[in-house]
mmCIF file of C-alpha atoms in Angstrom:
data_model
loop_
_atom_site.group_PDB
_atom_site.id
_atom_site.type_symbol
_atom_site.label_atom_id
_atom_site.label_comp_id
_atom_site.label_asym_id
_atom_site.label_seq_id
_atom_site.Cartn_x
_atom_site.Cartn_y
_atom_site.Cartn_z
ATOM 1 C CA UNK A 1 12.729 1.466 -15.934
ATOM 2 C CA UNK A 2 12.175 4.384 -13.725
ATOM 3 C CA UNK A 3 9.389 4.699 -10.897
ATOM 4 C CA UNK A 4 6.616 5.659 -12.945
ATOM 5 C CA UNK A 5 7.354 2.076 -14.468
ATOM 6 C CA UNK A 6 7.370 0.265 -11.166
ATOM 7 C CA UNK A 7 4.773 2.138 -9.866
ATOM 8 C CA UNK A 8 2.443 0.430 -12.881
ATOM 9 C CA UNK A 9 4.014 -2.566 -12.022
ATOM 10 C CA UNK A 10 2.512 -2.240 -7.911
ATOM 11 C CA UNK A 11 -1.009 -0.948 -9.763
ATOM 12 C CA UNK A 12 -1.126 -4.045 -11.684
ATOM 13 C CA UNK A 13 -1.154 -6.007 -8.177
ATOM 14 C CA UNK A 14 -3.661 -3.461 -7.339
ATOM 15 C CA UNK A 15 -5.989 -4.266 -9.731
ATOM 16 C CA UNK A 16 -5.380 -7.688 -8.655
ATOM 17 C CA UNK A 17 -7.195 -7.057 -5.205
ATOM 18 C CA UNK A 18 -9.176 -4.958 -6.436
ATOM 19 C CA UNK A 19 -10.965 -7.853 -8.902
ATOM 20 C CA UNK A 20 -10.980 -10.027 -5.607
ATOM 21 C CA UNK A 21 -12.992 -7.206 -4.467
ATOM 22 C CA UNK A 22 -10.037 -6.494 -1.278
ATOM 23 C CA UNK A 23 -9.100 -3.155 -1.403
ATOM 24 C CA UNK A 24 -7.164 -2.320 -4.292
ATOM 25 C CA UNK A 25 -3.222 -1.738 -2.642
ATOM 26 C CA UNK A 26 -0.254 -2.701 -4.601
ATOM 27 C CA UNK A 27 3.172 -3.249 -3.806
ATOM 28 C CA UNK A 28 6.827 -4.584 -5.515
ATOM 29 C CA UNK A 29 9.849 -4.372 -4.067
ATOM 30 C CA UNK A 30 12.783 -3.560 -6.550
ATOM 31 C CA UNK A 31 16.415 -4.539 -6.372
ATOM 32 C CA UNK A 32 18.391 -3.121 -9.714
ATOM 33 C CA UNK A 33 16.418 -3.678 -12.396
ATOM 34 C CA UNK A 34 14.655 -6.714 -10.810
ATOM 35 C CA UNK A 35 11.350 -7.354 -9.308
ATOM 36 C CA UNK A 36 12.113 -9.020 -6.235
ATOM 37 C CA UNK A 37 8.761 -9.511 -4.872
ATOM 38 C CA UNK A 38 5.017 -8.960 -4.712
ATOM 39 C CA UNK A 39 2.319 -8.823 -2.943
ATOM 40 C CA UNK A 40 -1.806 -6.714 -3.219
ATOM 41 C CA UNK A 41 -4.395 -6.776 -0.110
ATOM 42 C CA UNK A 42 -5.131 -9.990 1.016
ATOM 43 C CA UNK A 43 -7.013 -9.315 4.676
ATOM 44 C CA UNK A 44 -10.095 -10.540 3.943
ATOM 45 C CA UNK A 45 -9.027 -13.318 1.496
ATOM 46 C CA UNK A 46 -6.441 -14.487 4.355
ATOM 47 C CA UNK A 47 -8.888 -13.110 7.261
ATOM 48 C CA UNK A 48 -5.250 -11.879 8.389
ATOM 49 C CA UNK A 49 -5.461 -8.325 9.937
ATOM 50 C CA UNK A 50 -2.018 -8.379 8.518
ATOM 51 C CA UNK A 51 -1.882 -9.186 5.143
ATOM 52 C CA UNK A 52 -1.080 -6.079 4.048
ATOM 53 C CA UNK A 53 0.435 -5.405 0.049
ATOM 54 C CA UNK A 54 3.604 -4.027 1.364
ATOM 55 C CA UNK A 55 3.938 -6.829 4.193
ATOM 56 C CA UNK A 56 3.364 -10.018 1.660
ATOM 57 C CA UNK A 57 5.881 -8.244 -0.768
ATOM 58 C CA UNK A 58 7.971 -7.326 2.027
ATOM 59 C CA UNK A 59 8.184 -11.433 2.671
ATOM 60 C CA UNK A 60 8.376 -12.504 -0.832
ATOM 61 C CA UNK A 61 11.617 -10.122 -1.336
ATOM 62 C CA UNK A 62 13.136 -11.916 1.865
ATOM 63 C CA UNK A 63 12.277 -15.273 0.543
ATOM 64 C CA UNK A 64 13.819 -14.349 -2.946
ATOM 65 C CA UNK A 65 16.881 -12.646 -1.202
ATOM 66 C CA UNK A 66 17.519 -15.195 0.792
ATOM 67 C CA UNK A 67 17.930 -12.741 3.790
ATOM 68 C CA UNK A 68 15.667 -10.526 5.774
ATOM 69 C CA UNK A 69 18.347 -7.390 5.108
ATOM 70 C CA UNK A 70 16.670 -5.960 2.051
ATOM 71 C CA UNK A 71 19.353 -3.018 1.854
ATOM 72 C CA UNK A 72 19.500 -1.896 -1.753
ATOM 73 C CA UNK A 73 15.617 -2.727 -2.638
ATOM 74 C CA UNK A 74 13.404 0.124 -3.093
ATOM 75 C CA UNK A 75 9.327 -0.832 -2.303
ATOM 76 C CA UNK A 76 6.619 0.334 -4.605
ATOM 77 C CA UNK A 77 3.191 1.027 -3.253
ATOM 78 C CA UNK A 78 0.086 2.310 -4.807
ATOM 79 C CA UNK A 79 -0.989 3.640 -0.922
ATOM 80 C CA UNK A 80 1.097 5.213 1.692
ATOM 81 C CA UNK A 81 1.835 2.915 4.403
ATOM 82 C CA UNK A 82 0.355 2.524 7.317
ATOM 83 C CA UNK A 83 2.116 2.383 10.758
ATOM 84 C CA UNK A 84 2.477 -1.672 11.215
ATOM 85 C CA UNK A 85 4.193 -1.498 7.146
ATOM 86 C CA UNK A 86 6.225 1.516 7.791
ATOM 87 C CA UNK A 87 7.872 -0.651 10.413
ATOM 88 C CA UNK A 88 8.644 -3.289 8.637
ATOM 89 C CA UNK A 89 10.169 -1.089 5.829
ATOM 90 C CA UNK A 90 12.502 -0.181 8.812
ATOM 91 C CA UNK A 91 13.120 -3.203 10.362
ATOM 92 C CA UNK A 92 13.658 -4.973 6.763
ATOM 93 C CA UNK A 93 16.123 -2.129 5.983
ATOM 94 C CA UNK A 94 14.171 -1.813 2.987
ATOM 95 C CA UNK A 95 16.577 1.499 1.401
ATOM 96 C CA UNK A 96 13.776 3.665 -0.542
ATOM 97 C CA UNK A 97 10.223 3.540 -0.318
ATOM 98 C CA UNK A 98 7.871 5.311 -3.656
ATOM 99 C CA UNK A 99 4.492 5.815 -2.837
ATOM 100 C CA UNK A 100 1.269 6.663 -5.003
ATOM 101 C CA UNK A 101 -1.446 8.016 -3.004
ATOM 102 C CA UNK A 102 -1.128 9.552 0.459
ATOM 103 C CA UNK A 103 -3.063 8.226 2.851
ATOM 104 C CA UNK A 104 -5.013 10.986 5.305
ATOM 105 C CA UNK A 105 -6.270 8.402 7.632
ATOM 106 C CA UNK A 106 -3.536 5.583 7.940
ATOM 107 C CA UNK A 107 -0.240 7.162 6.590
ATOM 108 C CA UNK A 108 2.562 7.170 8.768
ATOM 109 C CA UNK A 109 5.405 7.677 6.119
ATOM 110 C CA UNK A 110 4.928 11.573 6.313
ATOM 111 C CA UNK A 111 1.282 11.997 6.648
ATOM 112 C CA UNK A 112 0.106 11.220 10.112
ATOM 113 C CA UNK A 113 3.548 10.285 11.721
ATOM 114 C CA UNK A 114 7.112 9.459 9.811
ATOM 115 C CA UNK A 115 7.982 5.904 10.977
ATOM 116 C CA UNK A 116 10.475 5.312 8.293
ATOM 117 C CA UNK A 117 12.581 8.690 8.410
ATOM 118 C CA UNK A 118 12.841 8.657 12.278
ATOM 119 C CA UNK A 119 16.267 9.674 14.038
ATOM 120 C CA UNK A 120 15.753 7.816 16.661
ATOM 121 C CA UNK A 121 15.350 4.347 15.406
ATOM 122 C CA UNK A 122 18.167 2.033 13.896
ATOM 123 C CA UNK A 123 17.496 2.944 10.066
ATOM 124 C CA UNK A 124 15.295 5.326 7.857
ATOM 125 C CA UNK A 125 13.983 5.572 4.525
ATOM 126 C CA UNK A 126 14.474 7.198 1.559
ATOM 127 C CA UNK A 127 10.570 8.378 0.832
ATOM 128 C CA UNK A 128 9.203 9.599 -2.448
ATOM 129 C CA UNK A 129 5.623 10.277 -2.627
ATOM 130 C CA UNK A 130 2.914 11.503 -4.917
ATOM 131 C CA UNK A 131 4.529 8.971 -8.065
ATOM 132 C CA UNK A 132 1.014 8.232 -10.142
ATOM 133 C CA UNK A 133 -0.983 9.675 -7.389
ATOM 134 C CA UNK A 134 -3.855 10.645 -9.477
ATOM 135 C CA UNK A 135 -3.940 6.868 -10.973
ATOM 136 C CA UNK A 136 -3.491 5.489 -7.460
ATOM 137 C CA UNK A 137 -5.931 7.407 -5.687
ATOM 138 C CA UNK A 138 -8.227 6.973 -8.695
ATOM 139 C CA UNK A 139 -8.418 3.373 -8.397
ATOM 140 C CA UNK A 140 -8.842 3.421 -4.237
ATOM 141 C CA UNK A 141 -11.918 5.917 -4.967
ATOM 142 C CA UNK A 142 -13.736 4.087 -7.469
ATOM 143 C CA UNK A 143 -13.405 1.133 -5.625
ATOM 144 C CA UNK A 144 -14.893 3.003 -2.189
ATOM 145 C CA UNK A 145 -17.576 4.227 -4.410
ATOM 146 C CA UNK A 146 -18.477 1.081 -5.649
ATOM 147 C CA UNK A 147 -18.537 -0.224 -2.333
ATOM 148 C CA UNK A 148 -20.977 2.799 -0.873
ATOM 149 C CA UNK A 149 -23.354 2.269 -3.841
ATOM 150 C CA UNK A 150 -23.654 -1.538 -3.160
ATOM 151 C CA UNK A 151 -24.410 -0.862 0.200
ATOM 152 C CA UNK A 152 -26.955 1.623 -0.020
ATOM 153 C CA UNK A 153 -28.960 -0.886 -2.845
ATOM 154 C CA UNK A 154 -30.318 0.070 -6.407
ATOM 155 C CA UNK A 155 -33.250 2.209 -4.756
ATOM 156 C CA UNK A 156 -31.387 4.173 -2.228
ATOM 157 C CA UNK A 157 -31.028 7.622 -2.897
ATOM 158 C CA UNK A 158 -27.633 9.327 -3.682
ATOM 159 C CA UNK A 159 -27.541 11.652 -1.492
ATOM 160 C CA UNK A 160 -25.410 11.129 1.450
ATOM 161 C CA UNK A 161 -27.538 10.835 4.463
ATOM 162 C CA UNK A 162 -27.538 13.145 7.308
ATOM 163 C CA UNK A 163 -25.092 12.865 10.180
ATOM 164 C CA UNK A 164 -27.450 10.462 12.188
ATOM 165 C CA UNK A 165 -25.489 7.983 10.178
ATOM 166 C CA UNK A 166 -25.672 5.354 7.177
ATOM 167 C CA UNK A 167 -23.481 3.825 4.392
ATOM 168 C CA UNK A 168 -21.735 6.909 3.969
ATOM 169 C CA UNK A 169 -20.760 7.014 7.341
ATOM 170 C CA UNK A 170 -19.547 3.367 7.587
ATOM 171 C CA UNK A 171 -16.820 3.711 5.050
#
């Protein structure tokens, strides 16, 4: 399988959230040809500011491994990772991280900041980014959109309103 493959693999968790209506984010964390664990957006579910895809598949791998060293293991994520997961790729030694969509708001794995490919902390990253981007992003916007329309209600127009504020403004 090659990342493409693996990067379906973190949509399918994904779509997972996304049909628990949490935001639909992904993750699997890879060692050889083995899917060593999982994990999708659980914050609300959990009501755990930290139930984050890459986090719960970040602890699932460690459980599987039987260490928290997950040298060798490359994580798959439909979203670029915020700040709080791009340190725990680091502190897990997680060895490769491939990314979907990048993140503009949250992404600190080359975006915003680069957590995981800093000199001065104890290990870095190898980062790919952009792998099914268009099908990753895809899936975050519809999902945002269908979020925006159910807030505005089935008589609200669809324009978005002006800057005073509004639905559009709250997501």
């Amino acid at each position: 399988m090659d990342d493409r493959d693996w990067m379906k693999a973190a949509l399918a968790e994904a779509r997972r959230a996304g049909a628990l209506g949490e935001v639909p984010i992904g993750a699997v964390v890879v060692r050889g040809d083995e899917v060593v664990g999982r994990g999708y957006n659980r914050r609300e579910i959990d009501r755990d500011p930290l139930a984050h895809a890459e986090l719960i598949a970040i602890r699932a791998a460690a459980e599987r491994v039987g260490d928290w060293r997950l040298s060798g293991c490359t994580l798959y994520v439909t979203l670029e990772p915020c700040a709080m997961c791009a340190g725990a790729l680091v502190n897990s030694r997680v060895s490769r991280l491939v990314f979907g969509a990048s993140d503009p708001k949250a992404g600190y794995c080359g975006t915003l900041g680069d957590i995981v490919r800093d000199p001065r902390l104890n290990h870095r990253v190898v980062v790919e980014g952009g792998v099914l981007a268009e099908e990753c992003g895809a899936l975050l916007s519809t999902f945002f959109q269908a979020l925006r329309a159910a807030a505005r209600g089935p008589e609200a127009p669809l324009d978005p309103p002006d800057s005073e504020g509004g639905p559009a403004d709250v997501l």
